[in-house]
CSV table of C-alpha atoms in Angstrom, one decimal:
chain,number,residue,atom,x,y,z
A,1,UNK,CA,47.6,42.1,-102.6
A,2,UNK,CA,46.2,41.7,-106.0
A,3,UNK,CA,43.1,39.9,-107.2
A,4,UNK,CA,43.3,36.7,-109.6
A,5,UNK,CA,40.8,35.5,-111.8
A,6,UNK,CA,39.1,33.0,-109.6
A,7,UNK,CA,38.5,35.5,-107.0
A,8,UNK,CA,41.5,34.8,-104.5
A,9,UNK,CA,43.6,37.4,-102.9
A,10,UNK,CA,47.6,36.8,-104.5
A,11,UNK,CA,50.0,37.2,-101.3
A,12,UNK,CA,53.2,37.8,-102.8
A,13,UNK,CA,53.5,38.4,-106.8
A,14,UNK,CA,57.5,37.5,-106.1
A,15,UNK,CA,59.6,34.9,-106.6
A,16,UNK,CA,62.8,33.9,-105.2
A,17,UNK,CA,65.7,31.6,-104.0
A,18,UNK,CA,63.2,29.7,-101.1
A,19,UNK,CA,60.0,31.8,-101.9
A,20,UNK,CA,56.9,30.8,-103.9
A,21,UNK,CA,53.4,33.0,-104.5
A,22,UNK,CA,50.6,32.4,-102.4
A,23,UNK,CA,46.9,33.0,-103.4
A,24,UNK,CA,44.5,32.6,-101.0
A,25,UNK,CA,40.5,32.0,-101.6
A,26,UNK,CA,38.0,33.2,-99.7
A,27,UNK,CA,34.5,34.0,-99.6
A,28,UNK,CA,31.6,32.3,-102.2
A,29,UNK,CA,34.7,30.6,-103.8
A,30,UNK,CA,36.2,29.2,-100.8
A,31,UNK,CA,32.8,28.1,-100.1
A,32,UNK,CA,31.8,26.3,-103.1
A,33,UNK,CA,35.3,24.3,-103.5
A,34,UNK,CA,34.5,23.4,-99.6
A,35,UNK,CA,31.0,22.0,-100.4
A,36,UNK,CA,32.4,19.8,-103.3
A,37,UNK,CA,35.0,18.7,-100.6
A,38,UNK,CA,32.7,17.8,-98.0
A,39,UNK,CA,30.5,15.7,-100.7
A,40,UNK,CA,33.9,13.9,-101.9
A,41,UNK,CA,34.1,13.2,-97.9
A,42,UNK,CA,31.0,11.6,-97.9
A,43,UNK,CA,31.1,9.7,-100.8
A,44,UNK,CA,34.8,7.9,-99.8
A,45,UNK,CA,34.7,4.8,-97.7
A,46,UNK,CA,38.1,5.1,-97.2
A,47,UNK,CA,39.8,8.6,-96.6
A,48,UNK,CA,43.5,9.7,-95.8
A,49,UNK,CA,44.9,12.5,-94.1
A,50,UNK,CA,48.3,13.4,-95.9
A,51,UNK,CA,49.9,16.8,-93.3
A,52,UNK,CA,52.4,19.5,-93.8
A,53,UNK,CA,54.5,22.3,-92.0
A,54,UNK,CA,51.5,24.6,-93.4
A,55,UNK,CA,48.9,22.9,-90.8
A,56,UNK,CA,51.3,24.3,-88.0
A,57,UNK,CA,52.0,27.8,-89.0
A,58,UNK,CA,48.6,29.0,-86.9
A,59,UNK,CA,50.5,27.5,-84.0
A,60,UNK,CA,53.8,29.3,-84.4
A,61,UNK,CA,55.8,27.1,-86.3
A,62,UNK,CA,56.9,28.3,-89.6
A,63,UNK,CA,56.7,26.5,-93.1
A,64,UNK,CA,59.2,26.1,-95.5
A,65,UNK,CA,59.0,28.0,-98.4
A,66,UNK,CA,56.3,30.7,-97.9
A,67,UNK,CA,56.9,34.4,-97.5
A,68,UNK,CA,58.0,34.1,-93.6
A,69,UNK,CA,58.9,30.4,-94.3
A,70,UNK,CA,62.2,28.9,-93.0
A,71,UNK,CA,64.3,28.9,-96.5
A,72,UNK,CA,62.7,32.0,-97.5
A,73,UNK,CA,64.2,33.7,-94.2
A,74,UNK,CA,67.7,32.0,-94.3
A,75,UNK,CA,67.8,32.9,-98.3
A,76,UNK,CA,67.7,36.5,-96.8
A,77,UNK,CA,70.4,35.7,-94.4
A,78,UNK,CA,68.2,35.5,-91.0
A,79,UNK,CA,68.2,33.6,-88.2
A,80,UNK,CA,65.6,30.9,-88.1
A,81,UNK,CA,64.7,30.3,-84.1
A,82,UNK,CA,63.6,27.1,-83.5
A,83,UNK,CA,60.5,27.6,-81.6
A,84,UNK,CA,59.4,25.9,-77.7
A,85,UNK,CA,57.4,23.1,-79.5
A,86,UNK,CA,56.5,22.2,-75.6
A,87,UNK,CA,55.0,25.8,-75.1
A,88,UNK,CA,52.8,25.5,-78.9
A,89,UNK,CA,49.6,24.5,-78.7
A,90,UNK,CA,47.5,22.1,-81.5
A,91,UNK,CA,45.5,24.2,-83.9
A,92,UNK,CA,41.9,24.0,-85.4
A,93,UNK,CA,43.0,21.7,-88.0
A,94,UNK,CA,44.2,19.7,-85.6
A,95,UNK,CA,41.4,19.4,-83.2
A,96,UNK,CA,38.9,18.9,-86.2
A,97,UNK,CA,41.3,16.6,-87.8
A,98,UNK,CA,41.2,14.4,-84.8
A,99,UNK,CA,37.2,14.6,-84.7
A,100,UNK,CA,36.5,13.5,-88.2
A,101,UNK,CA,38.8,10.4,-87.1
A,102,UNK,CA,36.6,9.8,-83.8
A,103,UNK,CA,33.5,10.2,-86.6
A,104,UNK,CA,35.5,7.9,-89.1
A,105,UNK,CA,34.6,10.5,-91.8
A,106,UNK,CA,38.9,9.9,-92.3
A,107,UNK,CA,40.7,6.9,-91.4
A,108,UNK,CA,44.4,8.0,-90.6
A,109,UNK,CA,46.6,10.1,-90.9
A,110,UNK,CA,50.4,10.7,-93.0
A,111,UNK,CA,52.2,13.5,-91.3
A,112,UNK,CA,55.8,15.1,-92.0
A,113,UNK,CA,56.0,17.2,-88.7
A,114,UNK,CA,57.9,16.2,-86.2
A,115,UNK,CA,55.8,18.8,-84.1
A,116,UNK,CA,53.6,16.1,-81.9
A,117,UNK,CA,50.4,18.6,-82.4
A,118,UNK,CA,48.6,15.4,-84.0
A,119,UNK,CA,49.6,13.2,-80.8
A,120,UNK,CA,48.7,16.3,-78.7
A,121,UNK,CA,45.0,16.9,-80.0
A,122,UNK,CA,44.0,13.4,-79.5
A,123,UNK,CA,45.0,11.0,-82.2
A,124,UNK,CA,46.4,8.2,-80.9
A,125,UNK,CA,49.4,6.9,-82.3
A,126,UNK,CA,48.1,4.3,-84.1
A,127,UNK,CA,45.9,6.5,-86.3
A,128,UNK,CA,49.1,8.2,-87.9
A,129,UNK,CA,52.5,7.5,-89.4
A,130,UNK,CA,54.9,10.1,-88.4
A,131,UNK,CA,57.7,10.0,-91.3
A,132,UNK,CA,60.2,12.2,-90.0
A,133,UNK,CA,59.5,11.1,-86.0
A,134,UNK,CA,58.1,13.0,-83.0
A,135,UNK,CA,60.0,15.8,-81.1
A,136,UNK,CA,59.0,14.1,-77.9
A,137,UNK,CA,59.2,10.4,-78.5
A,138,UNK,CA,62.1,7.8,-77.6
A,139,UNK,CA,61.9,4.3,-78.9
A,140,UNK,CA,63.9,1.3,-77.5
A,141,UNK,CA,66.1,-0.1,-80.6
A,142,UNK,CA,66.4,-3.6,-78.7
A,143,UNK,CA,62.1,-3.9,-77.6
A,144,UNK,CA,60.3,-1.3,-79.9
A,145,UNK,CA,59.1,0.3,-76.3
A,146,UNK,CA,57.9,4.1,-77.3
A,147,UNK,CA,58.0,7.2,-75.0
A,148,UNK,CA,56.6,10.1,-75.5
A,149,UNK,CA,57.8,12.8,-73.6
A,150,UNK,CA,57.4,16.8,-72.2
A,151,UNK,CA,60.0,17.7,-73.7
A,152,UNK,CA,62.4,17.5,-76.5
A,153,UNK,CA,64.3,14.6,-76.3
A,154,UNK,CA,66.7,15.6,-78.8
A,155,UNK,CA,68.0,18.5,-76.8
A,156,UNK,CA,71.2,19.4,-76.3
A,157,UNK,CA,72.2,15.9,-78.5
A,158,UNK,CA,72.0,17.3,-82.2
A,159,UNK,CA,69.7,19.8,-84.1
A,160,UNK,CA,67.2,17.6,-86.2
A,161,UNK,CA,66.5,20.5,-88.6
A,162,UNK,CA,66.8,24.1,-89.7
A,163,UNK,CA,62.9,23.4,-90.2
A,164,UNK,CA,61.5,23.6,-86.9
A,165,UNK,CA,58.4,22.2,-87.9
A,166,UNK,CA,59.3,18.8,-90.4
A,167,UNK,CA,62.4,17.0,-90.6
A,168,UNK,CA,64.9,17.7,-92.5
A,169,UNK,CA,64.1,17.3,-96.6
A,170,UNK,CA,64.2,13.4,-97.1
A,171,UNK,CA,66.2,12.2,-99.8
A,172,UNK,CA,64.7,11.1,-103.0
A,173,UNK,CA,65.5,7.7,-102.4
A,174,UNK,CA,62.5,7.4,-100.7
A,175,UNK,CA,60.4,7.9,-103.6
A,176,UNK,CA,58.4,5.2,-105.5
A,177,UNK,CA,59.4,4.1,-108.8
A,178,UNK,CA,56.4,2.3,-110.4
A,179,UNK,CA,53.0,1.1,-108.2
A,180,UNK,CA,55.6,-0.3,-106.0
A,181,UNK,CA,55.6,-0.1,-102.2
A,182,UNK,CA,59.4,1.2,-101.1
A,183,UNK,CA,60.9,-1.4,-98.8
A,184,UNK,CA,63.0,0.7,-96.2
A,185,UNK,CA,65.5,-0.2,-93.8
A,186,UNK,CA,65.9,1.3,-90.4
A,187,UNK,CA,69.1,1.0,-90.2
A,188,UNK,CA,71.0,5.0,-89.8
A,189,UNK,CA,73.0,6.1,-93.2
A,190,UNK,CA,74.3,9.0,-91.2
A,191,UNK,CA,76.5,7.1,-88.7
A,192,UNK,CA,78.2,9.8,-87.1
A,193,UNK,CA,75.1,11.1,-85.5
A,194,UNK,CA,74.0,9.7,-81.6
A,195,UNK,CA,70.8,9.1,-81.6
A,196,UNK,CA,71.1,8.3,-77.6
A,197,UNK,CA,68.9,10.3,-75.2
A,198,UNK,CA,70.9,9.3,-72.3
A,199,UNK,CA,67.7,7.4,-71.1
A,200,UNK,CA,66.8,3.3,-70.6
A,201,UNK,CA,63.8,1.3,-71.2
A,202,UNK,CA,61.4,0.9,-68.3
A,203,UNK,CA,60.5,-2.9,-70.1
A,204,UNK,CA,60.7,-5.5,-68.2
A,205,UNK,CA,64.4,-7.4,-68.7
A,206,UNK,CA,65.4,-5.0,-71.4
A,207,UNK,CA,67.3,-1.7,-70.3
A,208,UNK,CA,68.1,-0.7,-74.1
A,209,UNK,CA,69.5,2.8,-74.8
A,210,UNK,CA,66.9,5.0,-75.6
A,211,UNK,CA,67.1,7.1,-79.1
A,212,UNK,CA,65.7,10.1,-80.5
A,213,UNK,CA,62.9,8.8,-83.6
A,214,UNK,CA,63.3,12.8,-85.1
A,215,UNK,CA,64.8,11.8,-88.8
A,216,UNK,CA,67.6,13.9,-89.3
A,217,UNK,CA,69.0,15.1,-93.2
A,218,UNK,CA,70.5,11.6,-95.0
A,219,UNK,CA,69.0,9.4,-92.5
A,220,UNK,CA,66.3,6.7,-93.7
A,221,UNK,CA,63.3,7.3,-92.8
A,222,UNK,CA,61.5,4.7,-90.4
A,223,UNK,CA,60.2,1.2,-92.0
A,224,UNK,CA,57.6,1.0,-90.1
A,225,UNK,CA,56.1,4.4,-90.0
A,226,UNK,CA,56.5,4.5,-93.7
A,227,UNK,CA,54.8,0.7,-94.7
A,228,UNK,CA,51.8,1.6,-92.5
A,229,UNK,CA,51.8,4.8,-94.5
A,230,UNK,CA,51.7,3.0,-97.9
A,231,UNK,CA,49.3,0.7,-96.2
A,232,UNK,CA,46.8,3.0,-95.6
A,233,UNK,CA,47.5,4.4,-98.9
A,234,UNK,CA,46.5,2.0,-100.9
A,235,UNK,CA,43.1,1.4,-98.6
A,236,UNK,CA,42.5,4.9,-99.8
A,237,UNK,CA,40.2,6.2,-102.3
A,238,UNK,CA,40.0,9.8,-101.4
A,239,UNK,CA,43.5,11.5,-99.8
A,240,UNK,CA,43.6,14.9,-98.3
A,241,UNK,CA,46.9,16.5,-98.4
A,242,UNK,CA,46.9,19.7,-96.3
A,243,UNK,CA,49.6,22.3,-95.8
A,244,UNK,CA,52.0,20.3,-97.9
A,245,UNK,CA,54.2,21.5,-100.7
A,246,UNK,CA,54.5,17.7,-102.3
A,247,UNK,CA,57.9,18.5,-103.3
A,248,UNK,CA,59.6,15.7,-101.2
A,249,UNK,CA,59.5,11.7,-101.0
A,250,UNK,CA,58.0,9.5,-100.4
A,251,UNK,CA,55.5,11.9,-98.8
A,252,UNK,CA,54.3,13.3,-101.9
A,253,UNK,CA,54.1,10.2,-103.7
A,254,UNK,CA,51.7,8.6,-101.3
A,255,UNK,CA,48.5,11.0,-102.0
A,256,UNK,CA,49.5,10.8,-106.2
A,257,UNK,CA,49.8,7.1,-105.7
A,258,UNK,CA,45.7,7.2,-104.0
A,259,UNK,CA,44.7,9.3,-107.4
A,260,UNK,CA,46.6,6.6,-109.8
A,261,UNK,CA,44.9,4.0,-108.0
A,262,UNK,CA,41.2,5.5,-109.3
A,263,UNK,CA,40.4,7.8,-105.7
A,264,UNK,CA,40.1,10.9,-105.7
A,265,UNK,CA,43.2,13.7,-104.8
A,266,UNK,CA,42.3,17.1,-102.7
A,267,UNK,CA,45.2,19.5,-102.5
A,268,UNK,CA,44.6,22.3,-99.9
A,269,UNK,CA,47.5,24.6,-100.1
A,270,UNK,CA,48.2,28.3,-100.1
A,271,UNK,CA,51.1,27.5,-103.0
A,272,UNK,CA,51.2,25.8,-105.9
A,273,UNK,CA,52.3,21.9,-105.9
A,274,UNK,CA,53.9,19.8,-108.8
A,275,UNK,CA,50.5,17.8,-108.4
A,276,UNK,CA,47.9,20.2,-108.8
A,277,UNK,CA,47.2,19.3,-112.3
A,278,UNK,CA,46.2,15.5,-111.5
A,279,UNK,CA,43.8,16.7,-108.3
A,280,UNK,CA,40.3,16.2,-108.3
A,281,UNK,CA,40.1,19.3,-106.4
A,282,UNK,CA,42.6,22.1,-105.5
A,283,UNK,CA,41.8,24.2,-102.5
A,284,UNK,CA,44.6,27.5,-102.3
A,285,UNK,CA,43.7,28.4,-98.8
A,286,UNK,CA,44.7,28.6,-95.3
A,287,UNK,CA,44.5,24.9,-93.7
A,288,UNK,CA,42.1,26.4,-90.6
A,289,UNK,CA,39.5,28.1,-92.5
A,290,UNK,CA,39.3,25.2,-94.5
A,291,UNK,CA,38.6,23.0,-91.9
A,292,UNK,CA,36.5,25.2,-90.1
A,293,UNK,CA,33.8,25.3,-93.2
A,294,UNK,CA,34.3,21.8,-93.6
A,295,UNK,CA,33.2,21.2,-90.0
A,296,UNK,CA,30.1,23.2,-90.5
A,297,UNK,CA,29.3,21.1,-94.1
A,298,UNK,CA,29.3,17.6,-92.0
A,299,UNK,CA,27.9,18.8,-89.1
A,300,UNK,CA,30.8,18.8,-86.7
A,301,UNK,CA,29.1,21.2,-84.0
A,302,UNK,CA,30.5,19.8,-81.1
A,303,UNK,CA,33.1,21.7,-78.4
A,304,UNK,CA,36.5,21.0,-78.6
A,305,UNK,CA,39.3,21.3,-75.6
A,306,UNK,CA,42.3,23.2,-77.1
A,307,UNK,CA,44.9,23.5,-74.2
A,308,UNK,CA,46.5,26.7,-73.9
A,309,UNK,CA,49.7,27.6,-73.3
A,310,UNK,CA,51.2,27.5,-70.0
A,311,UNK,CA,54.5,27.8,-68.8
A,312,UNK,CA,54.5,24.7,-66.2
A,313,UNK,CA,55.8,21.5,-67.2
A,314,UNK,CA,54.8,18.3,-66.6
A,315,UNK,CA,56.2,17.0,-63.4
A,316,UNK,CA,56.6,13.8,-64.7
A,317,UNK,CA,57.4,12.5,-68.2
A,318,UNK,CA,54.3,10.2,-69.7
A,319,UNK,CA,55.8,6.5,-71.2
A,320,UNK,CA,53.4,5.6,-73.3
A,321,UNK,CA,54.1,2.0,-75.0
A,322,UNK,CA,53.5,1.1,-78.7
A,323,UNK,CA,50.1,-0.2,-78.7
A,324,UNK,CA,48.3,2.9,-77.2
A,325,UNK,CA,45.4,1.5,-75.3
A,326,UNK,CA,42.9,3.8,-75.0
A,327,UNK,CA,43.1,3.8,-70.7
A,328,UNK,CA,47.5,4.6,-71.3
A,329,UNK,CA,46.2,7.6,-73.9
A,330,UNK,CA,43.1,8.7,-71.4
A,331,UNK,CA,45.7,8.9,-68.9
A,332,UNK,CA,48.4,10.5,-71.0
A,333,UNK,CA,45.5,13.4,-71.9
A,334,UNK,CA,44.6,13.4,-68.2
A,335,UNK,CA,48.9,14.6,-67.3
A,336,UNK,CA,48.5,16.9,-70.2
A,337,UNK,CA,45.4,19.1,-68.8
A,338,UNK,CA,46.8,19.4,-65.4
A,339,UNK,CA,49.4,21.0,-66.9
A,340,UNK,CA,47.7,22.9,-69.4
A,341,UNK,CA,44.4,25.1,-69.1
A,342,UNK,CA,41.2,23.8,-70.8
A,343,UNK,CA,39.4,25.5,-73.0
A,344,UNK,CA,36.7,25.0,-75.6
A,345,UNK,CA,36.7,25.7,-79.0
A,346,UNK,CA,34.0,26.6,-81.5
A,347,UNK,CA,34.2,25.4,-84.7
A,348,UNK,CA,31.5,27.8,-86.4
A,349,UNK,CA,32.7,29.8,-89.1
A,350,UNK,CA,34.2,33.5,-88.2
A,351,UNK,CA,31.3,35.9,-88.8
């Protein structure tokens, strides 16, 4: 590893068919840029959470296009696994993410995984758009009715990716042209593809065929998840993008769209984005120690439950309906720990 000028450590001084450098900050630097964050948190009356594949590599799930990233592998000629996302457990970033939304120091949340870490720390699903869909949700096409599930519901029907942590890369269609919101459609491009889980609604008088909501490559991506995203988007006036390359739409337009609207744009990423120039503030480190210094600057002292990983499963699947009360999520959490072992969590910075 090499030094730069700023102070970070460089992780890879090569560049290649699905690879990009990666410098990392650390120490006084890291520090500082985290202060001016945390102030910038403060400050906002409206903040939005915009998440990556890079929040999920402390978890086991690989990114794209870093040095042990999906492409990068696969432009070498390996075999990408896809990982047990039922046996992966949400990480620091995800636990503190889902404090500072309890605290409403952040107001929601614009993810690209499909891995349900966000669901499984404790945002309800109301608090987030998931663009490319959840691993373990089935909606009702007929009643809107959403399950979410133990397991992979897409198993054994079709693989959603060769990324094993976001769907597929959306196509550009999807990106904004202008200050204007996109208008999707959910109707499927990609006709040939079931989206059928085999399973029907539990609502009263409907009985619909269940589908898979994991986006796959050519499909449109949900109208709903994505109009609440712009929503919230243009509420903003500080977004946080964490983990993401911002090299696909309409995800990366979203946070660009907050800074052209006058907020304020904070890019925490080990690589470079196409955006960096137009941030208030670019962060190039790993998405955990960020959030771990950011928890100590506002005061976040609190324990956190982080379920480890166990190898039961649940012995019965969790429906969970589209509005999320919190006594259907309480008791959603409650099938989760007897299935998982508890523990806590400190977010102090590692000495």
């Amino acid at each position: 590893m090499s030094q730069t000028e700023n102070g970070a450590r460089r992780r890879s001084n090569r560049r290649g068919v699905g690879r990009e450098m990666e410098d990392e900050e650390e120490g006084p630097v890291l520090r500082a840029k985290v202060k001016h964050l945390a102030q910038l948190v403060r400050e906002s009356k409206y903040a939005v959470v915009y998440t990556g594949a890079g929040i999920s590599t402390a978890a086991g799930i690989p990114d794209f296009r870093g040095p042990s990233g999906v492409w990068t592998l696969q432009a070498k000629g390996k075999v990408v696994a896809e990982p047990d996302f039922t046996k992966l457990n949400p990480t620091l970033t995800h636990y503190v993410l889902r404090s500072f939304i309890e605290r409403g120091h952040f107001h929601y949340i614009v993810t690209q995984n499909i891995d349900s870490l966000h669901l499984r720390s404790g945002v309800p699903s109301e608090k987030q758009s998931e663009l490319h869909g959840n691993y373990s949700l089935e909606t009702c096409p007929l009643c809107d009715a959403r399950y979410f599930r133990s397991h992979a519901v897409w198993k054994g029907l079709t693989t959603p990716t060769k990324n094993p942590s976001t769907a597929r890369k959306d196509l550009r269609q999807g990106s904004t042209q202008g200050d204007d919101k996109p208008q999707r459609s959910n109707k499927r491009q990609v006709r040939n593809i079931d989206h059928r889980t085999g399973r029907l609604c539990e609502a009263d008088g409907c009985a619909g065929e269940l589908e898979s909501s994991v986006v796959l490559f050519g499909e449109s991506l949900p109208a709903k998840e994505v109009n609440s995203a712009w929503d919230h988007t243009y509420k903003a006036d500080l977004a946080l993008v964490l983990g993401s390359s911002l090299k696909v739409g309409p995800a990366c337009d979203m946070p660009a769209q907050v800074g052209k609207n006058g907020g304020k744009l904070v890019i925490v990423n080990l690589q470079h984005t196409p955006f960096d120039g137009r941030a208030s503030l670019v962060i190039h480190a790993r998405c955990d120690d960020v959030l771990r210094l950011l928890a100590e600057e506002l005061d976040l002292s609190e324990q956190n439950p982080s379920l480890v990983s166990s190898n039961r499963a649940l012995e019965h699947d969790v429906g969970v309906h589209e509005d999320m009360s919190s006594e259907c999520y309480d008791q959603k959490l409650e099938e989760f720990e007897r299935s998982f072992m508890v523990q806590t969590t400190s977010f102090a910075p590692r000495t």
